[in-house]
Short mmCIF file of C-alpha atoms and ligand atoms in Angstrom, two decimals:
data_model
loop_
_atom_site.label_atom_id
_atom_site.label_comp_id
_atom_site.label_asym_id
_atom_site.label_seq_id
_atom_site.Cartn_x
_atom_site.Cartn_y
_atom_site.Cartn_z
CA MET A 890 -1.49 -10.50 7.40
CA ALA A 891 -3.72 -13.36 6.15
CA LEU A 892 -6.69 -12.37 4.22
CA PRO A 893 -10.02 -13.41 5.93
CA THR A 894 -11.58 -16.20 4.06
CA ASP A 895 -15.10 -15.67 5.06
CA HIS A 896 -17.26 -12.95 3.72
CA ASP A 897 -17.72 -11.11 7.01
CA ASP A 898 -14.40 -9.39 7.63
CA PRO A 899 -14.96 -7.77 11.07
CA LEU A 900 -12.77 -4.78 10.14
CA PHE A 901 -15.70 -3.61 7.75
CA ALA A 902 -18.73 -5.16 9.56
CA THR A 903 -19.63 -1.88 11.19
CA ALA A 904 -18.95 1.76 10.44
CA PRO A 905 -19.06 4.84 12.77
CA ASP A 906 -22.11 6.99 12.65
CA ARG A 907 -21.27 10.09 10.70
CA HIS A 908 -24.40 12.20 11.48
CA GLY A 909 -23.47 15.58 13.03
CA THR A 910 -19.79 15.36 11.76
CA GLY A 911 -20.26 17.69 8.84
CA SER A 912 -20.11 14.74 6.44
CA GLU A 913 -20.89 15.98 2.89
CA LYS A 914 -22.11 12.52 2.19
CA TRP A 915 -24.47 12.20 5.00
CA ASP A 916 -25.79 15.67 5.38
CA ARG A 917 -27.24 15.90 1.95
CA TRP A 918 -30.42 14.15 2.90
CA ALA A 919 -30.16 14.83 6.72
CA GLY A 920 -33.42 14.06 8.50
CA ARG A 921 -34.66 11.94 5.77
CA ASP A 922 -34.79 8.14 5.44
CA VAL A 923 -32.32 8.39 2.49
CA ILE A 924 -29.09 6.22 2.59
CA PRO A 925 -26.48 8.30 0.94
CA THR A 926 -24.61 6.29 -1.65
CA TRP A 927 -23.13 9.13 -3.72
CA VAL A 928 -19.93 10.99 -3.18
CA ALA A 929 -16.81 8.84 -3.18
CA ASP A 930 -15.76 8.38 0.44
CA MET A 931 -16.24 5.24 2.40
CA ASP A 932 -18.19 4.90 5.66
CA PHE A 933 -15.30 3.05 7.29
CA ALA A 934 -12.83 4.34 9.78
CA ALA A 935 -9.28 4.73 8.48
CA PRO A 936 -6.80 1.98 9.31
CA GLY A 937 -5.31 1.82 12.72
CA VAL A 938 -1.80 2.39 11.44
CA VAL A 939 -2.95 5.70 10.03
CA LEU A 940 -4.83 6.72 13.15
CA GLU A 941 -1.71 5.93 15.29
CA ALA A 942 0.39 8.21 13.04
CA ILE A 943 -2.15 10.94 13.31
CA HIS A 944 -2.26 10.53 17.13
CA ALA A 945 1.55 10.57 17.36
CA ARG A 946 1.57 13.83 15.35
CA VAL A 947 -0.96 15.37 17.64
CA ASP A 948 1.06 14.40 20.58
CA HIS A 949 3.92 16.57 19.09
CA GLY A 950 1.57 19.53 19.80
CA VAL A 951 2.92 22.01 17.42
CA PHE A 952 1.00 22.65 14.21
CA GLY A 953 2.93 25.43 12.44
CA TYR A 954 3.13 25.91 8.55
CA THR A 955 4.37 22.66 7.27
CA GLU A 956 6.40 21.67 4.11
CA PRO A 957 6.44 18.02 3.13
CA PRO A 958 8.22 16.18 5.91
CA PRO A 959 11.32 14.29 4.74
CA GLY A 960 9.51 10.94 4.75
CA PHE A 961 6.66 12.04 2.57
CA ALA A 962 7.97 11.66 -0.97
CA PRO A 963 10.12 8.51 -0.17
CA ALA A 964 7.12 6.80 1.32
CA LEU A 965 5.26 7.47 -1.96
CA ALA A 966 8.17 6.40 -3.92
CA ASP A 967 8.32 3.26 -2.03
CA HIS A 968 4.61 2.55 -2.31
CA LEU A 969 4.73 3.17 -6.19
CA GLN A 970 7.63 0.74 -6.60
CA ARG A 971 6.05 -1.89 -4.45
CA ARG A 972 2.48 -1.60 -5.76
CA HIS A 973 3.05 -0.67 -9.37
CA ASP A 974 6.65 -1.48 -10.06
CA TRP A 975 7.19 2.09 -10.91
CA ARG A 976 10.47 3.67 -9.87
CA ILE A 977 10.32 7.38 -9.23
CA ASP A 978 12.90 9.85 -7.76
CA PRO A 979 11.38 11.36 -4.70
CA SER A 980 12.53 14.69 -6.07
CA TRP A 981 9.72 14.37 -8.78
CA VAL A 982 7.14 14.72 -6.11
CA THR A 983 5.26 17.90 -4.88
CA SER A 984 2.45 17.86 -2.44
CA THR A 985 -0.99 19.33 -3.18
CA PRO A 986 -4.00 19.84 -0.98
CA GLY A 987 -6.02 17.64 -3.42
CA VAL A 988 -6.28 16.11 -6.79
CA VAL A 989 -8.95 18.58 -7.89
CA ASN A 990 -6.79 21.39 -6.86
CA ALA A 991 -3.87 19.95 -8.79
CA LEU A 992 -6.09 19.53 -11.93
CA ALA A 993 -7.02 23.24 -11.59
CA VAL A 994 -3.46 24.17 -11.40
CA THR A 995 -2.43 22.19 -14.47
CA ALA A 996 -5.11 24.03 -16.43
CA ARG A 997 -3.30 27.33 -15.53
CA LEU A 998 0.16 25.99 -15.70
CA PHE A 999 0.04 24.40 -19.18
CA THR A 1000 -2.73 26.29 -21.16
CA GLN A 1001 -3.67 29.79 -22.10
CA PRO A 1002 -7.31 31.11 -21.84
CA GLY A 1003 -9.46 29.64 -24.39
CA GLU A 1004 -7.27 26.56 -25.19
CA GLY A 1005 -8.63 22.97 -24.86
CA ILE A 1006 -8.46 20.17 -22.37
CA ILE A 1007 -9.61 16.89 -23.53
CA SER A 1008 -11.15 14.03 -21.50
CA PHE A 1009 -13.29 10.90 -21.73
CA THR A 1010 -16.83 11.12 -20.65
CA PRO A 1011 -18.82 10.17 -18.72
CA VAL A 1012 -16.33 11.50 -16.09
CA TYR A 1013 -15.98 12.69 -12.50
CA PRO A 1014 -17.67 16.06 -12.64
CA PRO A 1015 -14.63 18.45 -11.97
CA PHE A 1016 -13.13 17.20 -15.25
CA LEU A 1017 -16.15 18.92 -16.88
CA SER A 1018 -16.40 21.98 -14.82
CA LEU A 1019 -12.74 23.02 -14.09
CA PRO A 1020 -11.71 23.96 -17.65
CA GLY A 1021 -14.73 26.45 -17.87
CA LEU A 1022 -13.95 27.84 -14.44
CA ALA A 1023 -10.42 28.58 -15.73
CA GLY A 1024 -11.57 30.11 -18.83
CA ARG A 1025 -10.44 27.10 -20.87
CA THR A 1026 -12.48 24.86 -23.17
CA SER A 1027 -13.57 21.23 -22.12
CA ILE A 1028 -13.39 18.79 -25.09
CA ARG A 1029 -15.27 15.65 -24.38
CA VAL A 1030 -14.95 12.26 -26.06
CA PRO A 1031 -17.28 9.45 -25.01
CA LEU A 1032 -16.13 6.05 -23.99
CA ALA A 1033 -17.98 3.36 -25.56
CA PRO A 1034 -19.65 0.46 -23.68
CA GLY A 1035 -17.87 -2.76 -24.55
CA GLU A 1036 -18.59 -6.34 -23.59
CA GLU A 1037 -16.39 -6.23 -20.32
CA ARG A 1038 -15.57 -2.57 -19.91
CA TRP A 1039 -15.99 0.90 -21.19
CA GLU A 1040 -13.63 1.31 -24.11
CA ILE A 1041 -11.77 4.11 -25.94
CA ASP A 1042 -12.96 5.28 -29.33
CA PHE A 1043 -9.79 6.37 -30.89
CA ASP A 1044 -11.61 7.74 -33.98
CA ALA A 1045 -13.74 9.85 -31.90
CA LEU A 1046 -10.62 10.98 -29.98
CA GLU A 1047 -9.00 12.12 -33.32
CA ALA A 1048 -12.21 13.73 -34.48
CA ALA A 1049 -12.46 15.76 -31.25
CA VAL A 1050 -8.98 17.21 -30.82
CA THR A 1051 -8.46 20.64 -32.04
CA PRO A 1052 -5.22 22.65 -32.96
CA THR A 1053 -5.54 24.62 -29.57
CA THR A 1054 -6.11 21.59 -27.46
CA ARG A 1055 -3.12 21.41 -24.99
CA LEU A 1056 -3.91 18.91 -22.21
CA PHE A 1057 -5.32 15.49 -21.92
CA TRP A 1058 -6.80 14.90 -18.57
CA LEU A 1059 -6.85 11.16 -18.25
CA CYS A 1060 -8.76 9.48 -15.35
CA HIS A 1061 -7.04 6.22 -14.88
CA PRO A 1062 -8.64 4.02 -13.45
CA HIS A 1063 -11.71 5.77 -14.80
CA ASN A 1064 -14.34 7.23 -12.51
CA PRO A 1065 -17.32 6.47 -12.87
CA THR A 1066 -17.00 3.41 -15.26
CA GLY A 1067 -14.32 1.64 -13.24
CA THR A 1068 -12.36 0.90 -16.49
CA VAL A 1069 -8.73 0.02 -15.87
CA PHE A 1070 -6.87 1.13 -19.15
CA ARG A 1071 -4.48 -1.49 -20.52
CA ARG A 1072 -0.88 -0.90 -21.47
CA ASP A 1073 -1.96 -0.89 -25.25
CA ASP A 1074 -4.56 1.70 -24.52
CA LEU A 1075 -2.04 3.82 -22.63
CA LEU A 1076 0.57 3.61 -25.54
CA ALA A 1077 -2.07 4.58 -28.02
CA ILE A 1078 -2.97 7.56 -25.88
CA ALA A 1079 0.74 8.33 -25.68
CA GLU A 1080 1.02 8.29 -29.46
CA PHE A 1081 -2.09 10.38 -29.74
CA ALA A 1082 -0.77 12.91 -27.28
CA ALA A 1083 2.76 13.10 -28.98
CA ARG A 1084 0.90 13.56 -32.42
CA HIS A 1085 -1.03 16.57 -31.26
CA ARG A 1086 1.51 17.96 -28.78
CA LEU A 1087 -0.72 17.42 -25.70
CA ARG A 1088 0.61 17.02 -22.34
CA VAL A 1089 -1.09 14.06 -20.29
CA ILE A 1090 -2.20 14.70 -16.81
CA SER A 1091 -3.07 11.34 -15.40
CA ASP A 1092 -5.21 11.30 -12.38
CA GLU A 1093 -4.51 7.88 -10.72
CA ILE A 1094 -6.28 8.47 -7.48
CA TRP A 1095 -8.12 5.15 -7.81
CA SER A 1096 -5.05 3.13 -8.74
CA ASP A 1097 -4.77 1.21 -5.56
CA LEU A 1098 -8.25 -0.23 -5.75
CA LEU A 1099 -8.08 -2.69 -8.66
CA LEU A 1100 -10.51 -5.42 -7.76
CA ASP A 1101 -9.00 -8.36 -9.46
CA GLU A 1102 -5.36 -7.95 -9.13
CA GLU A 1103 -5.08 -10.30 -6.19
CA HIS A 1104 -6.36 -13.16 -8.41
CA GLY A 1105 -4.01 -12.72 -11.28
CA GLY A 1106 -6.29 -10.13 -12.94
CA ARG A 1107 -5.49 -6.74 -14.27
CA ARG A 1108 -2.91 -4.47 -12.71
CA HIS A 1109 -2.44 -0.76 -12.78
CA VAL A 1110 0.07 0.53 -15.27
CA PRO A 1111 1.04 4.13 -14.28
CA PHE A 1112 0.83 6.05 -17.53
CA ALA A 1113 4.06 7.93 -16.64
CA SER A 1114 5.86 4.56 -16.38
CA LEU A 1115 5.64 3.94 -20.04
CA ASP A 1116 8.72 4.05 -22.21
CA HIS A 1117 7.44 6.97 -24.21
CA ASP A 1118 8.28 10.78 -24.52
CA ALA A 1119 4.66 11.63 -23.77
CA ALA A 1120 4.97 9.60 -20.58
CA ARG A 1121 8.14 11.29 -19.59
CA GLU A 1122 6.44 14.63 -19.99
CA ALA A 1123 3.29 13.56 -18.05
CA VAL A 1124 2.17 14.79 -14.65
CA THR A 1125 0.56 11.95 -12.37
CA LEU A 1126 -1.74 12.89 -9.57
CA VAL A 1127 -2.15 10.42 -6.80
CA ALA A 1128 -3.42 10.40 -3.16
CA PRO A 1129 -4.15 8.09 -0.32
CA SER A 1130 -7.61 9.50 0.05
CA LYS A 1131 -9.79 7.08 -1.80
CA THR A 1132 -7.91 3.94 -0.68
CA TRP A 1133 -7.70 4.65 3.03
CA ASN A 1134 -10.61 7.05 3.35
CA LEU A 1135 -8.67 10.21 4.15
CA ALA A 1136 -10.29 12.80 1.76
CA GLY A 1137 -11.07 15.13 4.68
CA LEU A 1138 -7.27 15.54 5.42
CA GLY A 1139 -6.48 17.11 2.10
CA CYS A 1140 -3.28 15.49 1.02
CA ALA A 1141 -2.31 14.47 -2.40
CA ALA A 1142 0.79 14.50 -4.62
CA ALA A 1143 1.71 15.37 -8.12
CA ILE A 1144 4.62 13.63 -9.76
CA CYS A 1145 6.50 15.13 -12.64
CA ARG A 1146 10.20 14.79 -13.78
CA ASP A 1147 10.73 18.34 -14.67
CA PRO A 1148 11.87 20.33 -11.73
CA GLY A 1149 11.12 23.63 -13.64
CA ILE A 1150 7.38 22.67 -13.71
CA LEU A 1151 7.35 21.79 -9.96
CA GLY A 1152 8.93 25.13 -9.24
CA ARG A 1153 6.11 26.89 -11.09
CA TRP A 1154 3.34 24.81 -9.55
CA ARG A 1155 2.41 26.93 -6.62
CA PRO A 1156 2.80 30.27 -8.37
CA ALA A 1157 0.49 29.00 -11.04
CA GLY A 1158 -2.26 28.59 -8.33
CA GLY A 1159 -2.15 32.31 -7.92
CA GLY A 1160 -2.04 32.28 -4.11
CA LEU A 1161 -5.02 29.82 -3.96
CA VAL A 1162 -3.07 26.56 -3.18
CA PRO A 1163 -2.86 26.30 0.52
CA MET A 1164 -0.16 24.44 2.41
CA ILE A 1165 -1.13 20.87 3.60
CA THR A 1166 -1.78 20.17 7.14
CA PRO A 1167 0.80 18.30 9.33
CA LEU A 1168 -1.92 15.60 10.01
CA GLY A 1169 -2.57 15.15 6.34
CA TYR A 1170 1.22 14.43 5.79
CA ALA A 1171 1.31 12.09 8.71
CA ALA A 1172 -1.68 10.08 7.46
CA ALA A 1173 -0.49 9.79 3.89
CA GLU A 1174 2.96 8.63 4.85
CA ALA A 1175 1.62 6.04 7.28
CA ALA A 1176 -1.00 4.73 4.63
CA TRP A 1177 1.60 4.41 1.95
CA LEU A 1178 4.16 2.73 4.16
CA HIS A 1179 1.94 0.52 6.32
CA GLY A 1180 -1.50 0.49 4.89
CA ASP A 1181 -1.32 -2.38 2.42
CA PRO A 1182 -2.73 -5.23 4.62
CA TRP A 1183 -5.79 -3.01 5.32
CA ARG A 1184 -6.15 -2.21 1.70
CA ARG A 1185 -6.07 -5.84 0.58
CA ARG A 1186 -8.82 -6.69 2.96
CA LEU A 1187 -10.82 -3.77 1.74
CA VAL A 1188 -10.38 -4.83 -1.91
CA ALA A 1189 -11.73 -8.39 -0.89
CA LEU A 1190 -14.81 -6.70 0.46
CA LEU A 1191 -15.25 -4.49 -2.49
CA ARG A 1192 -15.00 -7.38 -4.83
CA ARG A 1193 -17.81 -9.06 -2.97
CA HIS A 1194 -19.94 -5.92 -3.04
CA ARG A 1195 -19.43 -5.69 -6.77
CA SER A 1196 -20.96 -9.11 -7.20
CA MET A 1197 -23.92 -8.05 -4.97
CA VAL A 1198 -24.56 -5.05 -7.18
CA GLN A 1199 -24.32 -7.10 -10.40
CA GLU A 1200 -26.73 -9.72 -8.95
CA ALA A 1201 -29.31 -7.01 -8.04
CA VAL A 1202 -29.01 -5.10 -11.33
CA ALA A 1203 -29.53 -8.34 -13.22
CA GLY A 1204 -32.75 -8.86 -11.39
CA ILE A 1205 -34.15 -5.41 -12.35
CA ALA A 1206 -35.53 -5.05 -15.87
CA GLY A 1207 -34.16 -2.12 -17.81
CA LEU A 1208 -30.96 -1.72 -15.65
CA ALA A 1209 -27.41 -2.57 -16.92
CA CYS A 1210 -24.11 -2.19 -15.37
CA ILE A 1211 -20.64 -3.23 -16.87
CA PRO A 1212 -18.78 -4.48 -13.81
CA ALA A 1213 -16.05 -2.05 -12.59
CA GLU A 1214 -12.57 -3.33 -12.78
CA ALA A 1215 -11.50 -0.79 -10.23
CA THR A 1216 -13.08 1.58 -7.56
CA TYR A 1217 -15.97 0.93 -5.23
CA LEU A 1218 -18.38 2.42 -7.65
CA ALA A 1219 -21.14 0.95 -9.86
CA TRP A 1220 -22.01 2.84 -13.03
CA ILE A 1221 -25.64 1.78 -13.77
CA ASP A 1222 -27.42 2.44 -17.08
CA CYS A 1223 -31.05 3.03 -16.26
CA ARG A 1224 -32.18 4.40 -19.59
CA ALA A 1225 -34.14 1.30 -20.45
CA ALA A 1226 -36.02 1.24 -17.22
CA GLY A 1227 -38.83 3.51 -18.29
CA VAL A 1228 -38.18 5.80 -15.33
CA PRO A 1229 -37.92 9.52 -16.58
CA ASP A 1230 -35.64 10.68 -13.60
CA PRO A 1231 -33.69 7.66 -12.15
CA GLN A 1232 -32.11 9.86 -9.47
CA ALA A 1233 -35.47 11.15 -8.15
CA ALA A 1234 -36.85 7.58 -8.25
CA CYS A 1235 -33.88 6.45 -6.13
CA VAL A 1236 -34.32 9.23 -3.58
CA ALA A 1237 -38.02 8.59 -3.40
CA ALA A 1238 -37.15 4.86 -2.67
CA GLY A 1239 -34.71 5.86 0.13
CA ILE A 1240 -31.33 5.89 -1.43
CA GLY A 1241 -29.14 8.73 -2.62
CA PRO A 1242 -26.81 7.76 -5.49
CA SER A 1243 -24.86 10.31 -7.68
CA ASP A 1244 -26.88 11.50 -10.71
CA GLY A 1245 -25.40 10.51 -14.08
CA ARG A 1246 -26.30 14.10 -15.28
CA ASP A 1247 -23.32 15.36 -13.16
CA PHE A 1248 -21.06 13.16 -15.15
CA ALA A 1249 -22.49 14.24 -18.67
CA ALA A 1250 -24.57 11.06 -18.74
CA PRO A 1251 -28.27 11.52 -18.02
CA GLY A 1252 -30.12 8.30 -17.38
CA PHE A 1253 -27.28 6.75 -15.37
CA ILE A 1254 -26.78 6.62 -11.62
CA ARG A 1255 -23.59 5.84 -9.74
CA LEU A 1256 -23.66 3.85 -6.52
CA ASN A 1257 -20.90 3.92 -3.96
CA THR A 1258 -20.54 0.40 -2.39
CA ALA A 1259 -17.95 1.31 0.31
CA CYS A 1260 -20.09 0.62 3.30
CA PRO A 1261 -20.86 -2.34 5.55
CA THR A 1262 -22.33 -5.27 3.66
CA ASP A 1263 -25.62 -5.21 5.35
CA ARG A 1264 -26.11 -1.54 4.52
CA LEU A 1265 -25.36 -2.27 0.94
CA ALA A 1266 -27.87 -5.17 0.97
CA GLU A 1267 -30.47 -2.53 2.17
CA ILE A 1268 -29.35 -0.14 -0.49
CA LEU A 1269 -29.91 -2.79 -3.16
CA ARG A 1270 -33.41 -3.66 -1.72
CA ARG A 1271 -34.30 -0.02 -2.05
CA LEU A 1272 -32.74 0.14 -5.59
CA THR A 1273 -35.03 -2.67 -6.58
CA ARG A 1274 -38.05 -0.70 -4.94
CA ALA A 1275 -37.04 2.41 -7.00
CA PHE A 1276 -37.49 0.59 -10.38
CA VAL A 1277 -39.66 -2.38 -9.70
CA GLY A 1278 -41.98 -0.68 -7.13
C1 LIG B 1546 -11.04 10.73 -10.33
C2 LIG B 1546 -11.10 11.55 -9.07
N1 LIG B 1546 -10.21 12.43 -8.96
C3 LIG B 1546 -10.11 13.36 -7.92
C4 LIG B 1546 -10.95 13.09 -6.88
C5 LIG B 1546 -10.91 14.02 -5.67
O1 LIG B 1546 -9.60 14.21 -5.19
P1 LIG B 1546 -9.30 15.30 -4.07
O2 LIG B 1546 -10.28 14.97 -2.92
O3 LIG B 1546 -7.95 14.86 -3.83
O4 LIG B 1546 -9.47 16.62 -4.63
C6 LIG B 1546 -11.86 12.15 -6.98
C7 LIG B 1546 -12.86 11.88 -5.88
O5 LIG B 1546 -13.86 11.15 -6.00
C8 LIG B 1546 -11.96 11.34 -8.23
O6 LIG B 1546 -12.84 10.27 -8.18
#
């Protein structure tokens, strides 16, 4: 499918009204003139190829307990090979109802109470809360703002790791900064992990939304695809949910070479890991097999939206944003704006971003740009109103 050359791709010009659908994103400020731009789902309908697959599964009519259908793991393997040049064996795949659920399982599978799980901050909030909920310790290492991206401070990493740290939860690409870690970064992480006997759990849920890939820019390197022992031991978590807007269908996958670990996966969940719904499987398989043309059009839109955000932020004194290399998120530093509570100022101006405090970064906000362009333009007008008045 040819990419539309103009800026107004009809596929994303409008979005269904989500009021009254139980949308977490839209219900948060229900009844108020606040445009939600926080939780990471998109306002767009899922691709037609995915809807058709769901319809076909509905037409079958039977929705009993469902194991991964035979096409599920091969569809993911095919997708990873095509998109990221990573060859996996379908037997390395287990399904999970979500990446957050999978992270929680890894805490219980690979660590004992009190042991440590290390991650970079700022970070997607469950990385911060799940270790404590499992009785484990969260060890946090700040990324450093660089010229072009947020970067790893390896000295800080060495200083933070403890003898009882067991896991490295890597968010790659990184939410909320949008950093795409380079092969060199990943190799250095692998060395670090091997030196300290840490297992890497790489959350790659954003790996199909790299914004500059089509233009010869950075590509995603799956951590587990490295030629390194730490990579061979890693567990990779992926899902179609961010890329094709399927989060409500609860279908993700964990990839790991060790069949013993996959066998212990569900028991480690202590009975709290539910089976995945047949509709989730149908959607995931269709997205991985047939969703790429839609994805490419989406990325073109998101690239344009990133420029709009950068332009708006540059026009507001005291705001700064290192452009994301991946995701549809903009991580905005408001600390120099002289506004004591940026989140509250935004809500008062009629937009609801994510609050940096939830990511261990007070003074920041995170904007979700995955909405029709005219809605984003209004969000950015209101952003200006929040800080300029
Ligand atoms: C880095 C990251 N991991 C996991 C998730 C959520 O995954 P799931 O809905 O599969 O639990 C998100 C959602 O925004 C995310 O950004």
